[in-house]
Short mmCIF file of C-alpha atoms in Angstrom, two decimals:
data_model
loop_
_atom_site.label_atom_id
_atom_site.label_comp_id
_atom_site.label_asym_id
_atom_site.label_seq_id
_atom_site.Cartn_x
_atom_site.Cartn_y
_atom_site.Cartn_z
CA MET I 1 176.18 90.92 27.01
CA SER I 2 178.25 89.75 29.82
CA GLU I 3 180.71 86.96 29.64
CA GLN I 4 178.67 84.81 31.61
CA ALA I 5 175.61 85.08 29.16
CA ILE I 6 178.00 84.29 26.18
CA ASP I 7 179.32 81.25 28.05
CA SER I 8 175.82 79.74 28.91
CA ALA I 9 174.75 80.44 25.25
CA ARG I 10 177.83 78.38 24.05
CA ALA I 11 177.28 75.85 26.47
CA GLU I 12 173.62 75.55 25.11
CA SER I 13 174.78 75.45 21.54
CA ILE I 14 177.16 72.74 22.42
CA ARG I 15 174.51 70.68 24.25
CA LYS I 16 172.43 71.04 21.11
CA ALA I 17 175.20 69.68 18.91
CA LEU I 18 175.80 67.04 21.31
CA GLY I 19 172.20 65.88 20.95
CA TYR I 20 172.38 66.21 17.12
CA TYR I 21 175.50 64.16 17.09
CA LYS I 22 174.26 61.06 19.42
CA VAL I 23 171.02 60.99 17.39
CA MET I 24 173.05 60.92 14.15
CA SER I 25 175.53 58.38 15.38
CA ILE I 26 172.78 55.89 16.16
CA VAL I 27 171.14 56.36 12.86
CA ALA I 28 174.48 56.19 10.98
CA GLY I 29 175.40 52.89 12.98
CA VAL I 30 171.85 51.29 12.43
CA ALA I 31 172.09 52.27 8.64
CA LEU I 32 175.48 50.79 8.46
CA PHE I 33 174.14 47.60 9.91
CA ILE I 34 171.43 47.73 7.62
CA LEU I 35 173.96 48.17 4.72
CA CYS I 36 175.95 45.16 5.84
CA VAL I 37 172.66 43.10 5.69
CA VAL I 38 171.92 44.33 2.16
CA VAL I 39 175.37 43.60 0.91
CA PHE I 40 175.25 40.17 2.34
CA ILE I 41 171.84 39.60 0.45
CA HIS I 42 173.45 41.12 -2.78
CA TYR I 43 176.64 39.18 -2.89
CA VAL I 44 175.66 36.17 -0.91
CA LEU I 45 172.32 35.58 -1.71
CA HIS I 46 172.55 37.40 -5.29
CA ASN I 47 169.86 39.59 -4.90
CA PRO I 48 170.99 43.28 -5.63
CA LYS I 49 167.54 44.84 -5.28
CA PRO I 50 167.61 45.87 -1.36
CA SER I 51 171.38 47.09 -2.19
CA GLU I 52 170.39 49.10 -5.00
CA THR I 53 167.78 50.91 -2.84
CA TRP I 54 169.56 51.36 0.49
CA SER I 55 173.13 52.13 -0.61
CA PRO I 56 172.31 56.00 -1.48
CA ILE I 57 170.23 56.01 1.74
CA HIS I 58 172.87 55.07 3.71
CA GLY I 59 175.29 57.65 1.67
CA ILE I 60 173.08 60.60 2.59
CA LEU I 61 172.54 59.45 6.36
CA TYR I 62 176.46 58.93 6.64
CA PHE I 63 176.82 62.54 5.09
CA VAL I 64 174.28 63.86 7.77
CA TYR I 65 176.49 62.10 10.40
CA VAL I 66 179.81 63.74 9.17
CA LEU I 67 178.12 67.15 9.26
CA SER I 68 176.89 66.57 12.80
CA THR I 69 180.21 65.39 13.78
CA ALA I 70 181.83 68.39 12.18
CA ASN I 71 179.11 70.80 13.83
CA LEU I 72 180.10 69.17 17.45
CA GLY I 73 183.56 69.06 16.51
CA PHE I 74 184.10 72.97 15.82
CA LYS I 75 181.95 74.02 18.81
CA VAL I 76 184.02 71.77 21.30
CA GLY I 77 187.27 72.69 19.49
CA TRP I 78 188.27 68.97 18.47
CA SER I 79 191.60 68.70 16.38
CA LEU I 80 190.85 67.78 13.06
CA PRO I 81 192.61 64.29 12.98
CA ARG I 82 190.21 63.87 15.81
CA MET I 83 187.21 64.96 13.81
CA ILE I 84 188.25 62.73 10.74
CA ARG I 85 188.54 59.88 13.25
CA ILE I 86 185.06 60.11 14.66
CA MET I 87 183.80 60.56 11.01
CA LEU I 88 185.55 57.37 9.96
CA VAL I 89 183.90 55.47 12.88
CA GLY I 90 180.70 55.80 10.99
CA PHE I 91 182.24 53.50 8.41
CA VAL I 92 183.04 50.54 10.87
CA PRO I 93 180.20 48.33 11.95
CA VAL I 94 179.38 48.40 15.58
CA LEU I 95 181.92 51.11 16.37
CA PRO I 96 179.47 53.85 16.37
CA PHE I 97 177.65 52.28 19.31
CA ILE I 98 180.79 52.20 21.30
CA VAL I 99 182.24 55.47 20.34
CA GLU I 100 179.13 57.54 20.72
CA PRO I 101 178.59 56.82 24.25
CA LYS I 102 182.32 57.74 25.02
CA VAL I 103 182.25 61.13 23.22
CA ALA I 104 179.20 62.07 25.02
CA ARG I 105 180.21 61.37 28.54
CA GLU I 106 183.51 63.15 27.76
CA VAL I 107 181.64 66.23 26.33
CA GLU I 108 179.03 66.20 29.09
CA GLY I 109 181.94 66.06 31.80
CA GLN I 110 183.74 69.04 30.07
CA LEU I 111 180.31 70.90 30.10
CA ALA I 112 179.47 69.88 33.96
CA ALA I 113 183.46 70.99 34.82
CA GLY I 114 182.99 74.26 32.91
CA SER I 115 186.17 73.78 31.00
CA LEU I 116 184.39 74.37 27.78
CA SER I 117 182.53 77.53 28.58
CA ALA I 118 184.78 78.77 31.25
CA MET G 1 190.63 86.60 7.66
CA LEU G 2 192.40 86.47 4.33
CA ARG G 3 195.77 86.78 6.37
CA THR G 4 194.96 84.01 8.60
CA ALA G 5 194.23 81.88 5.64
CA LEU G 6 197.34 82.91 4.04
CA ARG G 7 199.60 81.36 6.85
CA PRO G 8 201.90 78.41 5.82
CA ARG G 9 199.97 75.96 7.86
CA TRP G 10 196.77 76.83 6.37
CA LEU G 11 197.94 76.99 2.84
CA GLY G 12 199.48 73.77 3.50
CA LEU G 13 196.09 72.39 4.73
CA LEU G 14 194.44 73.81 1.76
CA ALA G 15 196.59 71.98 -0.91
CA LEU G 16 195.62 68.82 0.77
CA VAL G 17 192.23 69.79 0.56
CA VAL G 18 192.51 70.34 -3.06
CA VAL G 19 194.02 67.09 -3.44
CA VAL G 20 191.10 65.57 -1.56
CA MET G 21 188.81 67.64 -3.73
CA VAL G 22 190.56 66.35 -6.85
CA THR G 23 190.51 62.77 -6.18
CA PHE G 24 186.65 63.08 -4.93
CA THR G 25 185.86 64.79 -7.95
CA MET G 26 187.50 62.25 -10.07
CA LEU G 27 185.68 59.29 -8.23
CA GLY G 28 182.34 61.05 -8.72
CA LEU G 29 183.17 61.35 -12.33
CA TRP G 30 183.81 57.68 -12.66
CA GLN G 31 180.53 56.65 -11.01
CA LEU G 32 178.89 59.10 -13.28
CA ASN G 33 180.37 56.97 -16.23
CA VAL G 34 179.31 53.84 -14.36
CA ALA G 35 175.87 55.43 -14.36
CA ARG G 36 175.79 56.19 -18.03
CA ASP G 37 177.27 52.72 -18.91
CA LYS G 38 174.79 51.07 -16.82
CA GLY G 39 171.91 53.31 -18.27
CA ARG G 40 173.12 52.25 -21.86
CA ALA G 41 173.36 48.89 -21.01
CA GLU G 42 169.55 49.02 -19.55
CA ALA G 43 168.41 50.82 -22.83
CA VAL G 44 170.18 48.25 -24.95
CA ARG G 45 168.63 45.60 -23.02
CA ALA G 46 165.41 46.97 -22.97
CA ALA G 47 165.10 48.13 -26.73
CA PRO G 48 163.98 44.59 -28.03
CA GLN G 49 161.45 44.19 -25.24
CA ARG G 50 159.75 47.67 -25.84
CA PRO G 51 156.59 47.15 -28.08
CA VAL G 52 156.80 47.71 -31.76
CA ALA G 53 155.22 51.28 -32.40
CA ALA G 54 153.70 52.89 -35.70
CA LEU G 55 156.06 55.22 -37.10
CA THR G 56 153.24 57.99 -36.77
CA THR G 57 152.89 57.79 -33.16
CA VAL G 58 156.90 58.12 -32.61
CA VAL G 59 157.85 60.96 -34.73
CA GLN G 60 155.97 63.53 -37.14
CA PRO G 61 157.59 64.74 -40.27
CA GLN G 62 160.15 67.65 -39.92
CA ALA G 63 159.64 67.42 -36.18
CA GLN G 64 162.74 66.78 -33.78
CA PHE G 65 163.86 63.32 -33.17
CA PRO G 66 162.36 61.97 -30.07
CA ALA G 67 164.71 61.73 -27.05
CA ASP G 68 163.99 57.88 -26.69
CA GLY G 69 163.77 57.22 -29.95
CA SER G 70 167.10 55.58 -30.68
CA GLY G 71 166.67 51.94 -31.13
CA ARG G 72 162.92 52.29 -30.82
CA ARG G 73 161.29 49.54 -33.05
CA VAL G 74 158.78 50.95 -35.50
CA THR G 75 156.47 49.82 -38.35
CA ALA G 76 155.89 52.35 -41.30
CA THR G 77 153.61 51.57 -44.34
CA GLY G 78 154.15 53.30 -47.53
CA ARG G 79 155.26 52.93 -51.14
CA TYR G 80 158.96 52.95 -52.17
CA ASP G 81 160.26 55.94 -54.15
CA ALA G 82 162.63 53.78 -55.95
CA ALA G 83 163.88 56.70 -58.23
CA GLY G 84 165.22 58.31 -54.93
CA GLN G 85 167.56 55.30 -53.89
CA VAL G 86 170.92 56.50 -52.97
CA LEU G 87 173.93 54.48 -51.51
CA VAL G 88 175.89 55.36 -48.56
CA THR G 89 179.52 54.39 -48.48
CA PRO G 90 181.97 53.44 -47.02
CA ARG G 91 180.16 51.27 -44.50
CA LEU G 92 181.40 47.93 -43.08
CA LEU G 93 179.52 44.86 -42.50
CA ASP G 94 181.19 41.69 -40.87
CA GLY G 95 184.53 43.06 -41.83
CA ARG G 96 183.50 43.72 -45.56
CA ARG G 97 183.59 47.23 -47.15
CA GLY G 98 180.30 48.01 -48.99
CA TYR G 99 177.29 50.33 -49.28
CA TRP G 100 174.08 50.97 -47.50
CA VAL G 101 171.06 50.92 -49.57
CA VAL G 102 168.82 53.73 -48.59
CA THR G 103 165.29 54.07 -50.38
CA PRO G 104 162.81 56.53 -49.47
CA LEU G 105 159.47 55.27 -48.07
CA VAL G 106 156.51 57.51 -48.86
CA VAL G 107 154.61 57.02 -45.76
CA GLU G 108 150.76 56.49 -45.77
CA GLY G 109 148.82 59.21 -44.26
CA THR G 110 151.62 61.70 -44.10
CA GLY G 111 153.02 61.84 -47.59
CA ALA G 112 156.51 62.36 -45.99
CA ARG G 113 159.47 60.64 -46.74
CA LEU G 114 161.62 58.10 -44.39
CA ALA G 115 164.88 56.94 -45.43
CA VAL G 116 165.07 53.14 -45.08
CA VAL G 117 168.32 51.45 -44.84
CA ARG G 118 167.13 48.33 -46.91
CA GLY G 119 170.38 46.54 -46.80
CA PHE G 120 174.15 46.22 -47.17
CA VAL G 121 176.04 45.53 -50.63
CA THR G 122 179.28 45.33 -51.64
CA ASP G 123 178.89 45.94 -55.31
CA PRO G 124 176.82 48.92 -56.14
CA ALA G 125 175.41 47.04 -59.22
CA ALA G 126 174.00 44.39 -56.58
CA ALA G 127 171.71 47.48 -55.05
CA THR G 128 168.68 46.77 -57.20
CA ARG G 129 165.73 49.03 -56.73
CA PRO G 130 162.65 47.98 -55.22
CA PRO G 131 159.71 47.25 -57.59
CA ALA G 132 156.99 49.59 -58.05
CA THR G 133 154.47 47.25 -56.55
CA GLY G 134 151.63 48.02 -54.01
CA PRO G 135 152.13 49.19 -50.31
CA VAL G 136 154.98 47.77 -48.27
CA MET G 137 155.05 47.55 -44.42
CA VAL G 138 158.60 48.02 -42.95
CA THR G 139 159.71 47.05 -39.69
CA GLY G 140 162.62 48.28 -38.28
CA SER G 141 164.93 50.05 -35.58
CA LEU G 142 164.71 53.87 -35.42
CA ALA G 143 167.83 55.86 -35.59
CA PRO G 144 168.74 59.80 -35.44
CA ALA G 145 170.20 61.30 -38.26
CA GLU G 146 173.89 61.15 -39.20
CA SER G 147 176.26 64.04 -39.40
CA PRO G 148 177.38 65.22 -42.86
CA THR G 149 180.73 64.15 -43.73
CA GLU G 150 183.28 65.70 -45.92
CA GLY G 151 185.87 64.16 -48.42
CA ALA G 152 186.43 63.23 -51.77
CA ALA G 153 183.46 63.79 -54.08
CA LEU G 154 181.36 60.51 -54.56
CA PRO G 155 179.93 59.18 -57.79
CA ALA G 156 176.57 60.36 -58.40
CA GLY G 157 174.00 58.65 -56.36
CA GLN G 158 176.44 58.16 -53.42
CA LEU G 159 176.48 59.82 -49.95
CA GLY G 160 179.21 59.79 -47.22
CA SER G 161 176.36 59.20 -44.40
CA VAL G 162 172.71 59.34 -43.96
CA ASP G 163 172.59 63.29 -44.03
CA LEU G 164 168.79 63.93 -44.07
CA ALA G 165 169.45 67.46 -45.05
CA ASP G 166 171.25 66.43 -48.09
CA LEU G 167 168.64 63.80 -48.76
CA VAL G 168 165.53 66.52 -48.39
CA ASN G 169 167.18 68.42 -51.13
CA ARG G 170 167.37 65.24 -53.36
CA TRP G 171 163.91 63.88 -52.64
CA GLY G 172 161.73 67.08 -52.33
CA GLY G 173 158.68 67.12 -50.23
CA GLN G 174 158.61 66.68 -46.30
CA ILE G 175 161.07 64.31 -44.56
CA TYR G 176 161.21 62.51 -41.35
CA ASN G 177 164.19 63.46 -39.04
CA ALA G 178 164.86 59.76 -38.46
CA PHE G 179 165.71 56.96 -40.47
CA VAL G 180 165.09 53.16 -40.05
CA PHE G 181 167.31 49.89 -40.09
CA ALA G 182 164.93 47.84 -42.13
CA THR G 183 164.62 44.23 -40.26
CA ALA G 184 161.72 43.16 -42.18
CA GLU G 185 159.21 44.14 -44.92
CA ARG G 186 155.90 42.72 -46.01
CA PRO G 187 156.07 41.84 -48.70
CA ASP G 188 159.59 41.40 -48.52
CA VAL G 189 160.88 43.33 -51.94
CA THR G 190 164.64 43.65 -50.68
CA THR G 191 165.77 39.82 -49.74
CA GLY G 192 162.72 38.16 -50.64
CA THR G 193 163.35 38.03 -54.52
CA THR G 194 165.99 36.45 -56.44
CA ALA G 195 166.73 39.59 -58.26
CA SER G 196 167.85 41.52 -55.20
CA ALA G 197 169.56 38.47 -53.59
CA GLY G 198 172.84 40.55 -53.20
CA ILE G 199 171.25 42.77 -50.48
CA VAL G 200 171.67 41.72 -46.93
CA ARG G 201 169.87 43.41 -43.91
CA VAL G 202 171.98 45.53 -41.66
CA PRO G 203 171.46 44.65 -38.00
CA PRO G 204 170.39 47.77 -36.01
CA PRO G 205 173.24 49.38 -33.99
CA PRO G 206 172.72 49.24 -30.13
CA PRO G 207 170.79 52.53 -29.21
CA VAL G 208 172.87 55.61 -28.16
CA GLY G 209 172.11 57.65 -25.20
CA GLY G 210 169.89 55.95 -22.42
CA GLY G 211 169.09 57.35 -18.85
CA LEU G 212 171.50 57.27 -15.98
CA ALA G 213 171.58 54.41 -13.50
CA LEU G 214 170.22 56.19 -10.28
CA ARG G 215 172.19 54.62 -7.71
CA ASN G 216 175.41 55.30 -9.24
CA ALA G 217 174.39 59.04 -10.28
CA GLY G 218 173.63 59.13 -6.59
CA TYR G 219 177.07 58.22 -5.64
CA ALA G 220 178.44 60.56 -8.18
CA VAL G 221 176.83 63.41 -6.25
CA GLN G 222 177.88 61.99 -2.80
CA TRP G 223 181.39 62.13 -3.79
CA TRP G 224 180.93 65.73 -5.15
CA VAL G 225 178.93 66.74 -1.94
CA PHE G 226 182.10 65.55 0.08
CA ALA G 227 184.57 67.31 -1.84
CA LEU G 228 182.53 70.41 -1.15
CA PHE G 229 182.39 69.40 2.60
CA ALA G 230 186.20 69.08 2.92
CA LEU G 231 186.53 72.64 1.57
CA TYR G 232 184.13 73.71 3.94
CA MET G 233 185.97 72.08 6.84
CA TRP G 234 188.89 74.14 5.77
CA TRP G 235 187.24 77.34 5.40
CA ARG G 236 185.43 76.78 9.10
CA MET G 237 188.84 76.10 10.82
CA VAL G 238 190.37 79.16 9.26
CA ARG G 239 187.45 81.10 10.18
CA ASP G 240 187.26 79.76 13.74
CA GLU G 241 191.23 80.71 14.45
CA HIS G 242 190.46 84.18 12.76
CA GLU G 243 187.67 84.80 15.30
CA ARG G 244 189.66 83.39 18.22
CA GLU G 245 192.42 85.89 17.46
CA GLN G 246 189.79 88.74 17.02
CA SER G 247 188.24 87.87 20.69
CA PRO G 248 191.21 87.15 23.12
CA ALA G 249 188.66 86.61 25.78
CA ARG G 250 188.12 83.21 24.56
CA PRO G 251 190.95 80.69 25.28
CA ALA G 252 192.89 79.96 21.93
CA PRO G 253 194.54 76.60 21.51
CA ALA G 254 198.19 76.74 21.60
CA PRO G 255 199.50 77.40 18.16
CA GLN G 256 202.07 74.76 18.24
CA LYS G 257 199.45 72.22 19.10
CA VAL G 258 197.53 73.23 15.75
CA ARG G 259 200.41 72.88 13.78
CA LYS G 260 201.21 69.09 15.08
CA GLU G 261 197.72 68.36 14.18
CA VAL G 262 197.74 69.47 10.87
CA THR G 263 201.08 67.40 9.93
CA ASP G 264 199.09 64.45 11.77
CA VAL G 265 196.83 64.22 8.99
#
């Protein structure tokens, strides 16, 4: 297998990981938004039922988001603090929607410049 | 790979990972306890609302105590075998030390004996035996057998616990692996007559066991999953560095940079 083939395979796997991360970032952002709504319903409107249903689902979706972040981070070569920071973004309302395009643009730029697959 | 893992910076990071794992494991245990407490509270809350069932549909003679039987309200019809009455001591009721009055009920239909806690007395002499009248319908709360106790020998006719293995030897025949805290009898042969006015009913204890509150059980599992994930992250970073060293073709990040990042965490 030539160097070129390895590099294009790596770029392909990074592209896949990025797609996975982008989807999970949006899913986690939406799940967090719904969580805020059900927490409001729980503590302000005193109805714990929606939060009982949604909280565990949010937990699972957040974990999948963390997996997708690690998957991308390891392939791109992010530092551990950066990976942890991006994982924690999933805990801050609205932030996933801001960070996701930035990360996507950065990784796509690196792919285009060949600085990852060189 | 092992040699990579044993380098000081990876060992240091592993120590951090272990701290995270221990913390997450404990948080998971805490949530598991919350799940148990909530499940028990739910069982306590639901117990009086569950319909009263006939004893014969809940538990069979000599058979295992049903998993959801604790605190179950049941009715049993039969005749008291007054000769088999025993006292269980020491027991407390409202801070007073005394005796549980336990009388076997020969259950109609099966002929097996059911231990019935008819009430509580402070003086053994007050524990009059039920009159040999017709059938009695007992309503009460079901409980699993108590463990045998050891200790100083008690006077004849007294036991340290509702130990059904001991009782079956005294009573003979078949026995139910359960006992009942009587809350009512029809006719009331225990508190309804002046002859036995010294006996007071024992309020059934809250049921033991109960299920898990699913939401908190889910949180517990999630904490443990994250604990394992922290370990996976560490292993994956070690493996990546190991692989970079094995294939020099791929550009490795400067080692000092990695060290700086590790101390950043």
